[in-house]
Coordinates of N, CA and C in Angstrom, one line a residue:
X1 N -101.9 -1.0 -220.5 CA -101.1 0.0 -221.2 C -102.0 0.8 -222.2
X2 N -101.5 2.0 -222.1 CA -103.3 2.9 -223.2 C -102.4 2.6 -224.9
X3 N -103.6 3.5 -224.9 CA -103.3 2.7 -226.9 C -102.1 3.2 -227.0
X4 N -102.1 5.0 -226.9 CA -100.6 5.7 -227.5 C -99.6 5.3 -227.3
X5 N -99.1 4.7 -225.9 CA -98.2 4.1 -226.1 C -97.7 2.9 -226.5
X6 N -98.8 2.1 -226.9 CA -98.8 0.6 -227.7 C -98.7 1.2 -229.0
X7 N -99.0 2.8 -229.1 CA -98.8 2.9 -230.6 C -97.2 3.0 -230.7
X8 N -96.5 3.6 -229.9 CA -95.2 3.9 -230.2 C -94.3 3.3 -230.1
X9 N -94.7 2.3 -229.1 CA -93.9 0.7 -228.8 C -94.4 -0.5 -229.8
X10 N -95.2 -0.6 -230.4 CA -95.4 -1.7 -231.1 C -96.5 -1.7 -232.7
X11 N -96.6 -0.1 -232.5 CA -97.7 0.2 -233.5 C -97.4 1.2 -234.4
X12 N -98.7 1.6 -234.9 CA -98.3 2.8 -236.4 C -97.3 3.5 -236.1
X13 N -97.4 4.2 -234.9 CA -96.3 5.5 -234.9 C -95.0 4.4 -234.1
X14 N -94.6 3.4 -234.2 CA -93.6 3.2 -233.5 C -92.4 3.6 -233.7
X15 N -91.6 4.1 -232.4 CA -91.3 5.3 -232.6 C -89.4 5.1 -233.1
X16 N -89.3 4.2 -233.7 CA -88.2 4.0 -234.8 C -89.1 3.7 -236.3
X17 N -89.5 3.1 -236.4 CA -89.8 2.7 -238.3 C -90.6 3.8 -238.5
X18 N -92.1 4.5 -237.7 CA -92.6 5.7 -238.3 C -91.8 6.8 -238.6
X19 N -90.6 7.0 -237.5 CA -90.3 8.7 -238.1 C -89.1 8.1 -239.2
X20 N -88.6 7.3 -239.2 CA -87.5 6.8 -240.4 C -88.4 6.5 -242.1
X21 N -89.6 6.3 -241.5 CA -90.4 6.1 -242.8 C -90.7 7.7 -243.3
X22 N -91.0 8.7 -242.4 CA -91.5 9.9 -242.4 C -90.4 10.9 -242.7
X23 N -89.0 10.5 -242.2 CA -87.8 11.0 -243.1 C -88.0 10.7 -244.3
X24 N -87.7 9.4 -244.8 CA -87.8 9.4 -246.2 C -89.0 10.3 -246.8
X25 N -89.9 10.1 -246.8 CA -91.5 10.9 -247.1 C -91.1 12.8 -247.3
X26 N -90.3 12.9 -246.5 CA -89.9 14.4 -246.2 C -88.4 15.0 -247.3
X27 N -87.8 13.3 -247.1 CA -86.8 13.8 -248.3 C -87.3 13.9 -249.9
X28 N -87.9 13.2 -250.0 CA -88.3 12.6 -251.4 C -89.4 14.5 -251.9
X29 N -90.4 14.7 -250.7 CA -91.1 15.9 -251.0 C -90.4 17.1 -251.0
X30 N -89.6 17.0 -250.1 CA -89.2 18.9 -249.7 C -87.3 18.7 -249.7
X31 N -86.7 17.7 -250.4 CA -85.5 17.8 -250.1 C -84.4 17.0 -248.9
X32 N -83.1 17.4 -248.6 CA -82.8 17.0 -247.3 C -83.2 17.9 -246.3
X33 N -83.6 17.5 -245.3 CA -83.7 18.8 -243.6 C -83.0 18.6 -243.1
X34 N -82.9 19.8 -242.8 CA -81.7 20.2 -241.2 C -81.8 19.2 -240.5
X35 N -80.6 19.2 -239.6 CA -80.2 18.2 -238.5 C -81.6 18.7 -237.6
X36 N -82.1 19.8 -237.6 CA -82.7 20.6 -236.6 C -84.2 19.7 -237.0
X37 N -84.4 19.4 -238.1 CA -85.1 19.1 -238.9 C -86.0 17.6 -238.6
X38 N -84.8 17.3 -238.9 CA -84.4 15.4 -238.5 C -84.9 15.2 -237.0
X39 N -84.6 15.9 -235.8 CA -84.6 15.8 -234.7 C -86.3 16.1 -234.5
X40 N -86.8 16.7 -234.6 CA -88.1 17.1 -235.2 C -89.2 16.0 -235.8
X41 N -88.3 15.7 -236.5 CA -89.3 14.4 -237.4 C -89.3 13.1 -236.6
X42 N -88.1 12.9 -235.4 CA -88.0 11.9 -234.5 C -89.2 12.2 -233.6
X43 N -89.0 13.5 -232.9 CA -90.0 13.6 -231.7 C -91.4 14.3 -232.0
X44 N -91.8 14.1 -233.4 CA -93.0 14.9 -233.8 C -94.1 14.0 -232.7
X45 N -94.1 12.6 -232.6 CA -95.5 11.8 -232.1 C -94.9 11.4 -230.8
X46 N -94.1 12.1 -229.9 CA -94.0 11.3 -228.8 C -95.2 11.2 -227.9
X47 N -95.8 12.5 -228.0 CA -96.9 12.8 -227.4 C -98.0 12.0 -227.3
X48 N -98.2 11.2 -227.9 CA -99.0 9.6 -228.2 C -98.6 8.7 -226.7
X49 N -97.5 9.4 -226.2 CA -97.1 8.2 -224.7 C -98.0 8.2 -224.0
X50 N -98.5 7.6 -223.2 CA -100.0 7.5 -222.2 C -101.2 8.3 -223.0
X51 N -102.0 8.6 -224.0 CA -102.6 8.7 -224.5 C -103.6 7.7 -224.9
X52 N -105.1 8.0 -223.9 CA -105.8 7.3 -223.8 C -106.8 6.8 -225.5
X53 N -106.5 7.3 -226.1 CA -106.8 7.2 -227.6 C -105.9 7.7 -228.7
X54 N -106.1 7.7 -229.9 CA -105.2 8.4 -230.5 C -106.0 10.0 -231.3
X55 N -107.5 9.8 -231.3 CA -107.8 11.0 -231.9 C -109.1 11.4 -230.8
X56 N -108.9 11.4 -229.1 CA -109.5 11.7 -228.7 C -108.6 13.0 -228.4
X57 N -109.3 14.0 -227.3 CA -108.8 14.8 -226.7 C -107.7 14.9 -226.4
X58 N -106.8 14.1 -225.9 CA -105.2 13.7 -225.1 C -104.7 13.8 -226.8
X59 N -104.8 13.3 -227.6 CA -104.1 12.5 -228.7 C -104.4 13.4 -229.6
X60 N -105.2 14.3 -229.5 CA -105.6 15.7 -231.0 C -104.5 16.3 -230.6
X61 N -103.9 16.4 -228.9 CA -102.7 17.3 -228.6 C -101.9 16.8 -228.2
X62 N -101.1 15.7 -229.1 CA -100.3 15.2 -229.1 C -98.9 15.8 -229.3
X63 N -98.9 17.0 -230.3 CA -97.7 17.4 -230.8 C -97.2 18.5 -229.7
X64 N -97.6 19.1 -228.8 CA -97.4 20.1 -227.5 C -95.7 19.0 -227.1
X65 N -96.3 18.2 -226.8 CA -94.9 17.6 -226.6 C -93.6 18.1 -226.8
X66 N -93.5 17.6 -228.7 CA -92.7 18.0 -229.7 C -92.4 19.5 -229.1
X67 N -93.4 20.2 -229.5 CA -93.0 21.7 -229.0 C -92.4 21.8 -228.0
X68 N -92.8 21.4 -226.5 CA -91.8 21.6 -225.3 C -90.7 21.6 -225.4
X69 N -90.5 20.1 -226.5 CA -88.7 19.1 -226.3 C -88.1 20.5 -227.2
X70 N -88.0 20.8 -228.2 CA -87.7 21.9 -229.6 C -87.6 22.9 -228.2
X71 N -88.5 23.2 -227.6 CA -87.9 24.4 -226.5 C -87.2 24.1 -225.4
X72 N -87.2 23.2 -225.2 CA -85.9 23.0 -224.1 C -84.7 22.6 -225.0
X73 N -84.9 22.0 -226.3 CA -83.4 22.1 -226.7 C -82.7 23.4 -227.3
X74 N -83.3 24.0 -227.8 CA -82.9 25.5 -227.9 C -83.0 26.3 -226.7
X75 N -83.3 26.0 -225.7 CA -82.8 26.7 -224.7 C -81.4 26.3 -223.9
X76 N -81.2 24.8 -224.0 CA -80.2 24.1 -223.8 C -78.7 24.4 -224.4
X77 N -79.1 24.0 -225.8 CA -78.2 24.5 -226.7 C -77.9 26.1 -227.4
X78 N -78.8 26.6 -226.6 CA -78.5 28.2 -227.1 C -78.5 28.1 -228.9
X79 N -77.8 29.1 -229.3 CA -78.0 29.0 -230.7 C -79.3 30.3 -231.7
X80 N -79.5 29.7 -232.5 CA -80.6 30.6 -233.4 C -82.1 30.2 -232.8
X81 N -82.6 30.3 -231.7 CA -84.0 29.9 -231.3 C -85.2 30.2 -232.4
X82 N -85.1 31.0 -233.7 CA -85.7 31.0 -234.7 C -85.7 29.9 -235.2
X83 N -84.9 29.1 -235.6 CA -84.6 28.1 -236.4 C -85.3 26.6 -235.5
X84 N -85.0 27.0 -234.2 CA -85.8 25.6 -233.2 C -87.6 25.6 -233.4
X85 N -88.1 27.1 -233.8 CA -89.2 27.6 -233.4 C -90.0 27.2 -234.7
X86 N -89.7 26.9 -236.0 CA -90.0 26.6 -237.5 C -90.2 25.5 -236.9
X87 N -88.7 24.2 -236.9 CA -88.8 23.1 -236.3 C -90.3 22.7 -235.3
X88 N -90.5 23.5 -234.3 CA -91.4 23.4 -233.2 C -93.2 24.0 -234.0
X89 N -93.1 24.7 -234.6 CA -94.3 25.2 -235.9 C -94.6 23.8 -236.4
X90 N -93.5 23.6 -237.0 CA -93.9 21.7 -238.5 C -94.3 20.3 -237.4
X91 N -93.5 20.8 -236.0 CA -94.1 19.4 -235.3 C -96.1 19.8 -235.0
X92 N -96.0 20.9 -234.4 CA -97.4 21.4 -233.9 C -98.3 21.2 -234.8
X93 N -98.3 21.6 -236.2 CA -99.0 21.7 -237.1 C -99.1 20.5 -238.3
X94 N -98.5 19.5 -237.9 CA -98.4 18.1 -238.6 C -99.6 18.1 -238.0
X95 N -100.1 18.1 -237.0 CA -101.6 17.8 -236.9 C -102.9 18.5 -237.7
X96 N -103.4 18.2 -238.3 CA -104.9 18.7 -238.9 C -105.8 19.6 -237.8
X97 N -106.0 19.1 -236.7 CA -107.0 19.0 -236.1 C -106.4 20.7 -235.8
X98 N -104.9 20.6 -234.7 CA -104.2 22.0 -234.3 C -104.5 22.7 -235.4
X99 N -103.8 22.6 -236.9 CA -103.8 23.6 -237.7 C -105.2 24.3 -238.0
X100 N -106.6 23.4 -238.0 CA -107.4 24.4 -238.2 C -107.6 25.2 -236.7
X101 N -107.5 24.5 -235.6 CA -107.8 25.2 -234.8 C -107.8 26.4 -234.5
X102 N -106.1 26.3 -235.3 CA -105.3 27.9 -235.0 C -105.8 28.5 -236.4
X103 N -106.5 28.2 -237.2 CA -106.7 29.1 -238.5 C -105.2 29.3 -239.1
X104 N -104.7 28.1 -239.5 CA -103.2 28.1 -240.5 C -103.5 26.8 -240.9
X105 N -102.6 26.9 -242.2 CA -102.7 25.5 -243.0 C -101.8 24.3 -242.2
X106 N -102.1 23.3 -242.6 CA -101.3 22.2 -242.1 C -99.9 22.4 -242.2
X107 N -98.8 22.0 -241.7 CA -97.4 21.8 -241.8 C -97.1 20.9 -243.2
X108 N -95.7 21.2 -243.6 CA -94.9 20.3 -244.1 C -94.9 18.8 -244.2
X109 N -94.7 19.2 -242.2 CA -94.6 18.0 -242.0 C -95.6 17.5 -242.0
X110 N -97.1 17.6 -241.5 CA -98.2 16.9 -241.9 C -98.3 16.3 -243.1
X111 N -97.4 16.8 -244.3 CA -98.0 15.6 -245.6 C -96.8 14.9 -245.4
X112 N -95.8 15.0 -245.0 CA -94.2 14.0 -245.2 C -94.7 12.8 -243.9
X113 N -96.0 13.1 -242.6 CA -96.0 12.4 -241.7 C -96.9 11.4 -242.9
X114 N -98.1 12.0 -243.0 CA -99.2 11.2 -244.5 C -98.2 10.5 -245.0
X115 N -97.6 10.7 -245.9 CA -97.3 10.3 -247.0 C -95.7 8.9 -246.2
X116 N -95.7 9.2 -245.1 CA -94.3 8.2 -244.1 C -95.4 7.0 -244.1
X117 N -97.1 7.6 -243.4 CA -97.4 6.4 -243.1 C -97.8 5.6 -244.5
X118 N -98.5 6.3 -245.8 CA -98.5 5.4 -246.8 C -97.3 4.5 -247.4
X119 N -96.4 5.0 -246.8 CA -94.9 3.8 -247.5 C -94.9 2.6 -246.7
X120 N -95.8 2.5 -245.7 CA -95.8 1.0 -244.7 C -96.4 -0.1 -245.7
X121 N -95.6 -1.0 -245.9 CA -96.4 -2.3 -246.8 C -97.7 -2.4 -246.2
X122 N -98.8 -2.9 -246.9 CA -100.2 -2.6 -246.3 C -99.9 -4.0 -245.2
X123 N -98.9 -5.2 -245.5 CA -99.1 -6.0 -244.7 C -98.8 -5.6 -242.9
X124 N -97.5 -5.0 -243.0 CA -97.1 -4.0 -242.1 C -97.3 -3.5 -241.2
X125 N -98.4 -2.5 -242.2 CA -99.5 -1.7 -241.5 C -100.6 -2.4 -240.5
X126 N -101.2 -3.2 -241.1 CA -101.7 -4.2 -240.8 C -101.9 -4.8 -239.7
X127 N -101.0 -5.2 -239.5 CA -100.3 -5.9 -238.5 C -99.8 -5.0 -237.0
X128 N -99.2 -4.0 -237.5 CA -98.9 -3.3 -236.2 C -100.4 -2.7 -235.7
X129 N -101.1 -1.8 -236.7 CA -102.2 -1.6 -236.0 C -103.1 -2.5 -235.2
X130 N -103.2 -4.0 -235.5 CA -104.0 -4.7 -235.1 C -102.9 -5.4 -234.1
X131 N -101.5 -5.4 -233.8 CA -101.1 -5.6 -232.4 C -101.2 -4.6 -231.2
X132 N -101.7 -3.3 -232.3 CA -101.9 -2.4 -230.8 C -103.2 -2.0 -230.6
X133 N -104.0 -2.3 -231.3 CA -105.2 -2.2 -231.0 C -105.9 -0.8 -231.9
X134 N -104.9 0.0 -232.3 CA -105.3 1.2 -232.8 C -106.7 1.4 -234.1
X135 N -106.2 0.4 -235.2 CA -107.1 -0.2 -236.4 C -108.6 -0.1 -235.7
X136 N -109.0 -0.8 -234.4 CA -110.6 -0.3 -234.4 C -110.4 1.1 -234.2
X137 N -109.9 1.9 -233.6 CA -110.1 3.2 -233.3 C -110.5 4.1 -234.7
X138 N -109.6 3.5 -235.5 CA -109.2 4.5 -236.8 C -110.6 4.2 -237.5
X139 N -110.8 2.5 -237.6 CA -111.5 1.7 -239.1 C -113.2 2.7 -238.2
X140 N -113.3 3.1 -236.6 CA -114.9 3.2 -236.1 C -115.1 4.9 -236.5
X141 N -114.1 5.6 -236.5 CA -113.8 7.4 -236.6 C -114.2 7.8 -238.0
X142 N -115.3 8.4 -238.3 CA -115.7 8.7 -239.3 C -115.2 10.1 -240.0
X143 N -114.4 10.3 -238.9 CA -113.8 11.9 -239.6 C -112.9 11.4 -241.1
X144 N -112.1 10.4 -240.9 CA -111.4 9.9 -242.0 C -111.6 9.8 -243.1
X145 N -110.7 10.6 -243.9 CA -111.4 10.8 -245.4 C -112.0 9.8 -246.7
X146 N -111.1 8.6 -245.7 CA -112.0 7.3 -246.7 C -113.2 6.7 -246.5
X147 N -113.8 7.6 -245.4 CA -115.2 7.0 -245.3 C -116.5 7.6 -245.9
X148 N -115.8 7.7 -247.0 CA -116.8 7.8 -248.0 C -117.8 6.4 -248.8
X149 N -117.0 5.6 -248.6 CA -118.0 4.3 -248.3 C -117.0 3.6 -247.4
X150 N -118.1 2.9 -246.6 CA -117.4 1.9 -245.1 C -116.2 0.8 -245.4
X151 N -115.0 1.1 -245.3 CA -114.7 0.1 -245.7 C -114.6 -1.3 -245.1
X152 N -114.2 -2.5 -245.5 CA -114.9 -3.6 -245.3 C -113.9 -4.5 -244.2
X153 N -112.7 -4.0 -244.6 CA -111.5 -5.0 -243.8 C -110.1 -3.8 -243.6
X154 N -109.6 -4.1 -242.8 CA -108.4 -3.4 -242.1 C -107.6 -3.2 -243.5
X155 N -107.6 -4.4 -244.4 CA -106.4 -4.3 -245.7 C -107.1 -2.9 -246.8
X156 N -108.3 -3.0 -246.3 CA -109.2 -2.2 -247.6 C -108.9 -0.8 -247.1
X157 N -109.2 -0.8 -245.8 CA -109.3 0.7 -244.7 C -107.8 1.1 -245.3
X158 N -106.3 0.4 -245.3 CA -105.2 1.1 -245.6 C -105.1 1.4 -246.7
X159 N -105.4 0.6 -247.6 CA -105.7 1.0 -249.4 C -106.2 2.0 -249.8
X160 N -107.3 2.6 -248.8 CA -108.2 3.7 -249.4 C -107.3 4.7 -248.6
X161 N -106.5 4.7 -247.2 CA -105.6 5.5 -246.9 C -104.8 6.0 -248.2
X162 N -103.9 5.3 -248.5 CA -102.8 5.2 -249.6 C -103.3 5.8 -250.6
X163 N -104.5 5.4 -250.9 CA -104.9 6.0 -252.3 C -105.3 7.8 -252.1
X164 N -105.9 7.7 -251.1 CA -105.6 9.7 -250.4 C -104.9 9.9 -250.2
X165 N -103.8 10.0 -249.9 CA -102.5 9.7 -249.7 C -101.8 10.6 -251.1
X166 N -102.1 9.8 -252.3 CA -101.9 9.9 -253.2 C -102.5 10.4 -254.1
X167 N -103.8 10.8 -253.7 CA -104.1 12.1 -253.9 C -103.5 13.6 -253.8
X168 N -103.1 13.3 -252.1 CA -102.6 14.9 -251.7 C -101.2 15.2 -252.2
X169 N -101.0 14.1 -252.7 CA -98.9 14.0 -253.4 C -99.3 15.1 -254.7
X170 N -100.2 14.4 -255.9 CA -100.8 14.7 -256.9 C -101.1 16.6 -257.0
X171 N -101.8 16.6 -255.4 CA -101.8 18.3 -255.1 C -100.9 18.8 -254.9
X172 N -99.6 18.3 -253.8 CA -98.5 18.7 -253.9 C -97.9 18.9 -254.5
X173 N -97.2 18.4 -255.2 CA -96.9 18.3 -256.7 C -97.0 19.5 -257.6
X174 N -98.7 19.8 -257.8 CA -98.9 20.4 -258.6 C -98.8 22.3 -258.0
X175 N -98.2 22.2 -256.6 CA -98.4 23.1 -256.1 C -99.5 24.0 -255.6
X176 N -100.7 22.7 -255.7 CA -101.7 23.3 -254.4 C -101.8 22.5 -253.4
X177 N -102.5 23.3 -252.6 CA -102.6 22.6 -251.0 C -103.9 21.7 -251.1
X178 N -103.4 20.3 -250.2 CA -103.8 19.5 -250.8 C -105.7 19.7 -249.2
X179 N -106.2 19.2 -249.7 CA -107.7 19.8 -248.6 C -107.9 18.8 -247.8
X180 N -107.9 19.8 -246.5 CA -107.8 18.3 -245.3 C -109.8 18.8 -245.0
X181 N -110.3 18.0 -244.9 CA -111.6 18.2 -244.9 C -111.8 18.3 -243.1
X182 N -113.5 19.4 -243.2 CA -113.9 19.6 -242.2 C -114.1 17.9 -241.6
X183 N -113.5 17.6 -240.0 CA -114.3 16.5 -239.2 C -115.8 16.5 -239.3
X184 N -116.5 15.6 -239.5 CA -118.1 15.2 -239.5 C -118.5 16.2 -238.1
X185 N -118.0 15.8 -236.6 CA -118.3 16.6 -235.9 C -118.3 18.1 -235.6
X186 N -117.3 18.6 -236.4 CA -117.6 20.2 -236.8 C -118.4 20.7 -237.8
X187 N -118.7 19.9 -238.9 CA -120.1 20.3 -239.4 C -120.9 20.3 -238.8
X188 N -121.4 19.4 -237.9 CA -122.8 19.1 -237.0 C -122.9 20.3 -236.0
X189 N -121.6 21.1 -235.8 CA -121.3 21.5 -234.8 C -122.1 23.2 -234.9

């Protein structure tokens, strides 16, 4: 089975407690969202299904998914296809890697996805990553903003998560945008 879908079945993004954790994260920052909204925040990571890693190539474009489903259901349901297409923007751009791509800032939902996965008890966390295997992927990937010194153990790697995390609230908050830093590999680049 590849990792993304051990992620969604038994790991970080699994795909009931992440987006219910990532609801709350979204209420608490930006209010209630639309039903349009809600639906959105379910299918932001499905894209992780057969994904051979989670921040390789397959897994950077992960959120295309989201986009499709947001466009078949507004085409389905007819309606204000504006209102599907915002929805289909905050799933695409929860990703870092997309939004610089495209030269636009991160989504909404990018910090409400952050800030869903810092509400996981670090034991939690823990634990699901290291039943799906994902934790070596994340603890080896130096793009991650906590590798500013190595950390030592899976419990430390989510601490220093949380604590950026909590950072970018801090920026939020104060109404700036919180700075998702260049990947190591696009500096070198």
């Amino acid at each position: 089975m590849k990792l993304g879908t051990k992620s969604l079945l038994f790991g970080c993004h699994q795909f009931i407690l992440h987006p219910l954790l990532v609801l709350v994260a979204w209420w608490r920052l930006y209010g209630r969202p639309s039903w349009r909204m809600v639906i959105g925040i379910m299918i932001h990571d499905w894209g992780y299904w057969g994904c051979a890693s989670m921040d390789g190539y397959e897994g950077e474009r992960h959120p295309y998914l989201a986009v499709r489903v947001c466009s078949s259901i507004a085409w389905q349901l007819g309606g204000p296809i504006s209102e599907w297409w915002l929805v289909a923007d905050e799933c695409l751009y929860h990703s870092r890697f997309l939004a610089r791509a495209h030269g636009v800032k991160p989504s909404r939902l990018c910090w409400a996805d952050k800030l869903g996965t810092a509400l996981y008890p670090t034991w939690l966390w823990v634990l699901l990553a290291s039943l799906s295997g994902e934790v070596h992927e994340y603890m080896a990937d130096v793009k991650y903003e906590i590798w500013k010194q190595r950390p030592g153990s899976r419990w430390d790697f989510f601490r220093r998560y949380k604590a950026k995390v909590a950072e970018w609230m801090v920026d939020l908050k104060a109404g700036r945008e919180p700075q998702a830093p260049v990947a190591q590999a696009e500096v070198e680049a």
